[in-house]
Short mmCIF file of C-alpha atoms and ligand atoms in Angstrom, two decimals:
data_model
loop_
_atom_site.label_atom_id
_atom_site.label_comp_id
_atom_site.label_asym_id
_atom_site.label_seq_id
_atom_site.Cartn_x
_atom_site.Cartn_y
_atom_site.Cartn_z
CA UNK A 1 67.46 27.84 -32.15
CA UNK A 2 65.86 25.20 -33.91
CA UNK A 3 62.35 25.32 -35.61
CA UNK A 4 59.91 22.26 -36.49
CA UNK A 5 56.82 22.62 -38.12
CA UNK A 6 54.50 20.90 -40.57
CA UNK A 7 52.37 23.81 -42.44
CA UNK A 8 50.77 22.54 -45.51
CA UNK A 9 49.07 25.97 -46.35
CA UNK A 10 51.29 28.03 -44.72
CA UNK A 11 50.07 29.47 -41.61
CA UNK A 12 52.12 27.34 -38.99
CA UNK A 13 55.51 28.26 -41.44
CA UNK A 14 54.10 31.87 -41.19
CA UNK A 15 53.61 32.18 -37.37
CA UNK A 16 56.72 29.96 -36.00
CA UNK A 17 58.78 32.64 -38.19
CA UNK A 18 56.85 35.66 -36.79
CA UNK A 19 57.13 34.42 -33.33
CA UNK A 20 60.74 33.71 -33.92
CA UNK A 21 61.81 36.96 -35.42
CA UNK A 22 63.65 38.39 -32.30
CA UNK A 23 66.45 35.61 -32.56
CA UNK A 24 68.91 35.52 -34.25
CA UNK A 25 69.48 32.81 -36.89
CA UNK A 26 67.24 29.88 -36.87
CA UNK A 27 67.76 26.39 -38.33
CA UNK A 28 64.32 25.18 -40.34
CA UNK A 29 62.85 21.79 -40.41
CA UNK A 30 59.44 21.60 -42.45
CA UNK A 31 58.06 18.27 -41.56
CA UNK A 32 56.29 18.74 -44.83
CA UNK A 33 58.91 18.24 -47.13
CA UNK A 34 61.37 16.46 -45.34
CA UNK A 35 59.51 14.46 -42.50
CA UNK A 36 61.53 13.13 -39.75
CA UNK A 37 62.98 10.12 -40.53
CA UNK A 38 66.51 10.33 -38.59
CA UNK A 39 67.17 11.30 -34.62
CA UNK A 40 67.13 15.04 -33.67
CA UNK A 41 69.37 14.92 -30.52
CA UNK A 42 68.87 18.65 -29.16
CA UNK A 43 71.52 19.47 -26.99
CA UNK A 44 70.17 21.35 -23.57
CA UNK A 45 72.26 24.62 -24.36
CA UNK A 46 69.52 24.51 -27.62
CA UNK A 47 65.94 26.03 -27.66
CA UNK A 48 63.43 24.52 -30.04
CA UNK A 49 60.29 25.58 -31.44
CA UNK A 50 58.00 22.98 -32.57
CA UNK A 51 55.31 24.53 -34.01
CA UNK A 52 51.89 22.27 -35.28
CA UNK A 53 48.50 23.50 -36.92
CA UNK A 54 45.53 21.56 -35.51
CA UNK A 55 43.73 18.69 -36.56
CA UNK A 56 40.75 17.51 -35.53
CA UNK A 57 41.62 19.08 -31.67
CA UNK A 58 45.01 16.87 -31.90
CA UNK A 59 48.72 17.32 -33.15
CA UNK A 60 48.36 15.59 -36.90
CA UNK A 61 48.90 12.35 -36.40
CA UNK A 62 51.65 11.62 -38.58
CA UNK A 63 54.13 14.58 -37.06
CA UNK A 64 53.05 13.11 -33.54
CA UNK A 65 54.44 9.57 -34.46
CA UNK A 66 57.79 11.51 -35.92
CA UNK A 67 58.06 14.23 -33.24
CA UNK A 68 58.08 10.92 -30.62
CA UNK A 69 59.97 8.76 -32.07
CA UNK A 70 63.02 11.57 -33.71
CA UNK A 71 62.71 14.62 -31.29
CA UNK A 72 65.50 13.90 -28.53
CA UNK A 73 65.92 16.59 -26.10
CA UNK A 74 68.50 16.68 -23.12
CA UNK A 75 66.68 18.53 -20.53
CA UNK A 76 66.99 22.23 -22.56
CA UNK A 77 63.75 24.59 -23.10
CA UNK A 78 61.34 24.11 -25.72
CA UNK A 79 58.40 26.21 -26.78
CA UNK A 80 54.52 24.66 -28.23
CA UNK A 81 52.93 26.45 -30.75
CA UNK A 82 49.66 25.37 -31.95
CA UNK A 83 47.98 27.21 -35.18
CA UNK A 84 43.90 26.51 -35.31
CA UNK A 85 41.57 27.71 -37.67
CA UNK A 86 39.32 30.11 -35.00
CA UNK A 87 37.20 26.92 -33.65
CA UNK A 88 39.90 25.66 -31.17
CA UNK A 89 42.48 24.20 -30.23
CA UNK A 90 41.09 21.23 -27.76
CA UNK A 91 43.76 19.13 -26.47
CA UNK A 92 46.38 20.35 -28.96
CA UNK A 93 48.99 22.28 -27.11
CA UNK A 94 48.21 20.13 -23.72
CA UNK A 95 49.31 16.53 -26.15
CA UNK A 96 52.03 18.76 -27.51
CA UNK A 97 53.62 19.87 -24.35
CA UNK A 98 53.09 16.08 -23.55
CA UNK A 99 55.39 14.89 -26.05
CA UNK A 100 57.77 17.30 -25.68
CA UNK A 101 58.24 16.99 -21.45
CA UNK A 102 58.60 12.72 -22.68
CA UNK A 103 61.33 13.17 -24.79
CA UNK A 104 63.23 15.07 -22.50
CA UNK A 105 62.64 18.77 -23.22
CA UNK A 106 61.14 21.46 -20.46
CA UNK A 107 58.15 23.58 -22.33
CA UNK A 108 58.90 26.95 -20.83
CA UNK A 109 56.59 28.57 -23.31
CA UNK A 110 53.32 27.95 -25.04
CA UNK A 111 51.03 29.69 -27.42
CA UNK A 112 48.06 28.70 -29.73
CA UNK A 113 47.24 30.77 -32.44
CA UNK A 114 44.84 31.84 -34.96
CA UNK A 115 45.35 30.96 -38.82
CA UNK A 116 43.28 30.57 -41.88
CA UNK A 117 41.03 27.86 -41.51
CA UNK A 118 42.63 24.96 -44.48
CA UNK A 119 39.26 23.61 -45.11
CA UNK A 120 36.84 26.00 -44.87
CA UNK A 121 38.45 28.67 -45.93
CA UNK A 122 36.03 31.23 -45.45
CA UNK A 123 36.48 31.10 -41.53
CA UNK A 124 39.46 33.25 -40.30
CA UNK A 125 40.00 34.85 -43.83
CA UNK A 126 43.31 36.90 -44.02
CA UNK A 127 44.47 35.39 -40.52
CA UNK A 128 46.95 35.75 -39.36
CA UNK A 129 46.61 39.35 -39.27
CA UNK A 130 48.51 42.64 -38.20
CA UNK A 131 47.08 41.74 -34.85
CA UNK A 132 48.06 38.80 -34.69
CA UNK A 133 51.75 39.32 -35.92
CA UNK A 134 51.66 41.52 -33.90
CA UNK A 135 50.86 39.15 -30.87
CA UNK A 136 53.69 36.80 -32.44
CA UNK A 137 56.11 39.37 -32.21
CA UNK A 138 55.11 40.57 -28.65
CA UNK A 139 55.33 36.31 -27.84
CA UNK A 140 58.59 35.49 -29.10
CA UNK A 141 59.99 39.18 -27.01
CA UNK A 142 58.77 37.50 -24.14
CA UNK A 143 60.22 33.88 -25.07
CA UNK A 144 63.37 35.41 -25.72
CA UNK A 145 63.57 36.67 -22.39
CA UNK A 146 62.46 33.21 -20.45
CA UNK A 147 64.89 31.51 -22.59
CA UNK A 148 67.78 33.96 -21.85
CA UNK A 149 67.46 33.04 -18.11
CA UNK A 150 67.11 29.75 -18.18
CA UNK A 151 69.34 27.25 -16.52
CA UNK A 152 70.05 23.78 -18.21
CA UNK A 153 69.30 21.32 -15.26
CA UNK A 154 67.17 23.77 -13.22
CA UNK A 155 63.74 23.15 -11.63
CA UNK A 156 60.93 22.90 -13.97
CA UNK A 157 57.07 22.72 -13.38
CA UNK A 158 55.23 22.24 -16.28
CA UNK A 159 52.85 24.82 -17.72
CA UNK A 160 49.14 24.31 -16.92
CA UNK A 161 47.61 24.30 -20.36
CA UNK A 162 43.87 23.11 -20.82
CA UNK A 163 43.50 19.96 -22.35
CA UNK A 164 43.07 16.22 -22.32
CA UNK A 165 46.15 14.02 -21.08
CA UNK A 166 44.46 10.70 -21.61
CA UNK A 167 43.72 11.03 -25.18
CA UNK A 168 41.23 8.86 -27.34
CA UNK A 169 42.26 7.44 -30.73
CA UNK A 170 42.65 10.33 -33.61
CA UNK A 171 39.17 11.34 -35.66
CA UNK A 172 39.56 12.06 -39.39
CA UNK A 173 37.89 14.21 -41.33
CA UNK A 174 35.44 13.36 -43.91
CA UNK A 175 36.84 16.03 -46.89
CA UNK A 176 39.27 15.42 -49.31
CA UNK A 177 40.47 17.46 -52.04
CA UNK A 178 39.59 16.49 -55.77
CA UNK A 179 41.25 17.56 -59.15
CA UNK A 180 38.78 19.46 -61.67
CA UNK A 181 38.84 19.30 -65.50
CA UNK A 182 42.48 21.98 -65.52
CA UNK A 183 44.32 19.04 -64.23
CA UNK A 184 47.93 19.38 -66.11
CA UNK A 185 49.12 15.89 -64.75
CA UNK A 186 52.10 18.36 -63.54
CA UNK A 187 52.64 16.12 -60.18
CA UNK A 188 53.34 19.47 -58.17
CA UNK A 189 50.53 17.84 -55.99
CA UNK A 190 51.28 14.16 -55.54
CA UNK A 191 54.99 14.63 -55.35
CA UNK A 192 54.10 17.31 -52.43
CA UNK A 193 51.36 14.92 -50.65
CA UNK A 194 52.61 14.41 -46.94
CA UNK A 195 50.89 10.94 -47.15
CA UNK A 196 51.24 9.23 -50.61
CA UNK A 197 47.61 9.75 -51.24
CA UNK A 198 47.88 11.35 -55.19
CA UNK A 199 49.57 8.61 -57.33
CA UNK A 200 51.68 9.59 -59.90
CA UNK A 201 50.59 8.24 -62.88
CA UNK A 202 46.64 9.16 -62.08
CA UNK A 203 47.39 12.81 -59.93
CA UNK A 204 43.70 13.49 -60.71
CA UNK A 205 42.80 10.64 -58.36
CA UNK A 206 43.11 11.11 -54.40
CA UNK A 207 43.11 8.20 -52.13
CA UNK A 208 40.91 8.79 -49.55
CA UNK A 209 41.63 5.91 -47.46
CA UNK A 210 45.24 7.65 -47.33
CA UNK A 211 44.83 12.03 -47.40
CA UNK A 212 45.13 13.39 -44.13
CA UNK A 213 42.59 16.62 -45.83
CA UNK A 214 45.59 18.62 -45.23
CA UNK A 215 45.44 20.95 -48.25
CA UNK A 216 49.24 20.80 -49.23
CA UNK A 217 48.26 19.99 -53.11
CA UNK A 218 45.47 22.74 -52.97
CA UNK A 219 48.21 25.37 -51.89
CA UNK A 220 50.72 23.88 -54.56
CA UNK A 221 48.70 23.40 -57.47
CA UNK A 222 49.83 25.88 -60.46
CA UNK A 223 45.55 26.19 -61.97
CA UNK A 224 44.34 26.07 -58.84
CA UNK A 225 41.77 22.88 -59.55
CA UNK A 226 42.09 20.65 -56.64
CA UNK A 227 39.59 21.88 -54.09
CA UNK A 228 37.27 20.84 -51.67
CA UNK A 229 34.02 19.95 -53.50
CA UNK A 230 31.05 18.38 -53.32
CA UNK A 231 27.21 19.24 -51.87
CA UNK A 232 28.15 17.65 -48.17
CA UNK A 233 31.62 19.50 -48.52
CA UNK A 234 28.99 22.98 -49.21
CA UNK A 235 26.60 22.12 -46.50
CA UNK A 236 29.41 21.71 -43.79
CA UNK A 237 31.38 24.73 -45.25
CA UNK A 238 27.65 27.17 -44.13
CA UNK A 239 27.33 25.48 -41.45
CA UNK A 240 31.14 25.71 -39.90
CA UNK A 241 31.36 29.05 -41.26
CA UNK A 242 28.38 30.40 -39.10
CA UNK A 243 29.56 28.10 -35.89
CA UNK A 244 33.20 29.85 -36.09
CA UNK A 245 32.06 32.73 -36.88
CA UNK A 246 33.16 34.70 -34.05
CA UNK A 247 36.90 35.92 -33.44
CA UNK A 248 38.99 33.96 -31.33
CA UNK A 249 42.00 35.79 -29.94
CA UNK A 250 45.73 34.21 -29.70
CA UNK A 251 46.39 32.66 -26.19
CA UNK A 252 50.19 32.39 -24.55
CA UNK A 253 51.15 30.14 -21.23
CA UNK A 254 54.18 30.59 -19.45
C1 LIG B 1 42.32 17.93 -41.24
C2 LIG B 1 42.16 19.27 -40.60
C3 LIG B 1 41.55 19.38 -39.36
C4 LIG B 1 41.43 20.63 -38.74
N1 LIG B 1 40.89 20.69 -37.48
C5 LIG B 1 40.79 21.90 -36.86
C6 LIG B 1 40.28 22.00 -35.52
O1 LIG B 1 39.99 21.01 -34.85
N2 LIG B 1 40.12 23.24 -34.99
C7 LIG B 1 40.44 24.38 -35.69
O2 LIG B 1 40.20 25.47 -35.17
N3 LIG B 1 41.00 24.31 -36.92
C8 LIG B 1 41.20 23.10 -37.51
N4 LIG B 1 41.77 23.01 -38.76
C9 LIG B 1 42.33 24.23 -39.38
C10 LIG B 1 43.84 24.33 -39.21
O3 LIG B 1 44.23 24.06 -37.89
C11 LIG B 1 44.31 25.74 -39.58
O4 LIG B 1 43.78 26.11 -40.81
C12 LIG B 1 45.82 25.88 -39.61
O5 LIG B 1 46.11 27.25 -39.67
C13 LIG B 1 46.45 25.18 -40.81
O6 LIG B 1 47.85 25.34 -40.79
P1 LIG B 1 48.73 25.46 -42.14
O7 LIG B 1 48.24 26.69 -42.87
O8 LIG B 1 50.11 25.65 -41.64
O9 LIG B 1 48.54 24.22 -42.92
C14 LIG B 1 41.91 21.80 -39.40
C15 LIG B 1 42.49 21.68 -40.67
C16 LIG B 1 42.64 20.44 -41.25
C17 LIG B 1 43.31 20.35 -42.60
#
């Protein structure tokens, strides 16, 4: 079994390995610190889990451009996970499964889940949750068992999943982390940056033209001072926190 993901605070990391925790060994591949660069050629005997937090309603942007060009499957089973921060998932897991059925896999399995939301961290606090570990665990039993039947070659229909197929260009979003005065110059953050955007020689600057708001350098950074900041940053934060407030429960296709 082979695992992708790109988790820059954790959650995506957190729920591909809960979800995967009935097989046996599994071979990692963090798209965060080693993006894909090289072909994947996935023999059909293989399962994969590729496993993506959502952005803006989409697969990030960079991991889709990877996962397409690098991911080679041979007709074996793969499964979609999609991590959102309790607003939703929008055409996510649909553009996933997408990919995946192009480059020659069969998505026998899909799930979108609930994680901490990496922005406004306030909505979905402490997620995931025994709950939802728990609906991880209860996922990857059933996984396990689709998987164990499957047939290399077989019939395959994909899995109705909602979401877009014709996609519009990618949105960004408008927040960016910022270092604070307890900057150390320590480059934990810009050496971690998934898209160049902290320099080396200036780590309190971020190039905003280049972050992808991901959070990696918030998660990383030993005093804590990059953040979110800022009075628009605050406004939006109330405002998303209200919107979101309400619990959204983990969802599974097969
Ligand atoms: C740039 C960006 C855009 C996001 N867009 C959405 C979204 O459209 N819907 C949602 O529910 N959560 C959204 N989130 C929250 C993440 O999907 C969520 O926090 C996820 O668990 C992060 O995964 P990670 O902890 O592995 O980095 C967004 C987060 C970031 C950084």
């Amino acid at each position: 079994m082979l695992s992708l993901f790109f988790s820059p605070r954790g959650t995506t990391k957190k729920s591909a390995r809960a979800i995967l925790r009935p097989f046996g060994p599994v071979q990692e591949r963090d798209l965060l610190g080693r993006p894909l660069r090289e072909d994947i050629d996935v023999p059909a005997e293989e399962p994969v889990l590729v496993a993506m937090p959502v952005y803006a309603g989409r697969i990030p942007q960079g991991c889709r451009e990877q996962l397409a060009a690098h991911l080679k499957g041979r007709g074996g089973p793969a499964i979609a996970v999609a991590v959102y921060g309790n607003r939703d998932y929008d055409d996510a897991l649909a553009e996933l499964q997408d990919l995946l059925e192009g480059n020659g896999f069969h998505v026998v399995a899909a799930g979108a889940f609930i994680g901490r939301h990496s922005i406004f961290s306030n909505v979905a606090a402490g997620r995931p949750d025994e709950a939802d570990l728990a609906a991880m665990a209860d996922f990857g039993a059933r996984c396990k068992a689709v998987l164990d039947a499957y047939v290399p070659g077989g019939a395959h229909t994909p899995i109705a999943l909602k979401g877009r197929h014709d996609l519009p260009p990618h949105k960004s979003v408008p927040f960016h982390p910022t270092a604070g005065d307890r900057c150390m110059k320590c480059n934990a953050c810009a050496n971690a940056c998934p898209a160049g955007a902290i320099p080396i020689e200036t780590p309190w600057v971020t190039d905003e033209s280049k972050c992808i708001s991901c959070g990696a350098c918030i998660y990383l950074c030993p005093t804590q001072t990059r953040q979110y900041r800022g009075e628009s940053y605050e406004a939006a934060a109330k405002g998303f926190e209200a919107k979101c407030a309400q619990r959204r429960e983990p969802e599974v296709f097969f």
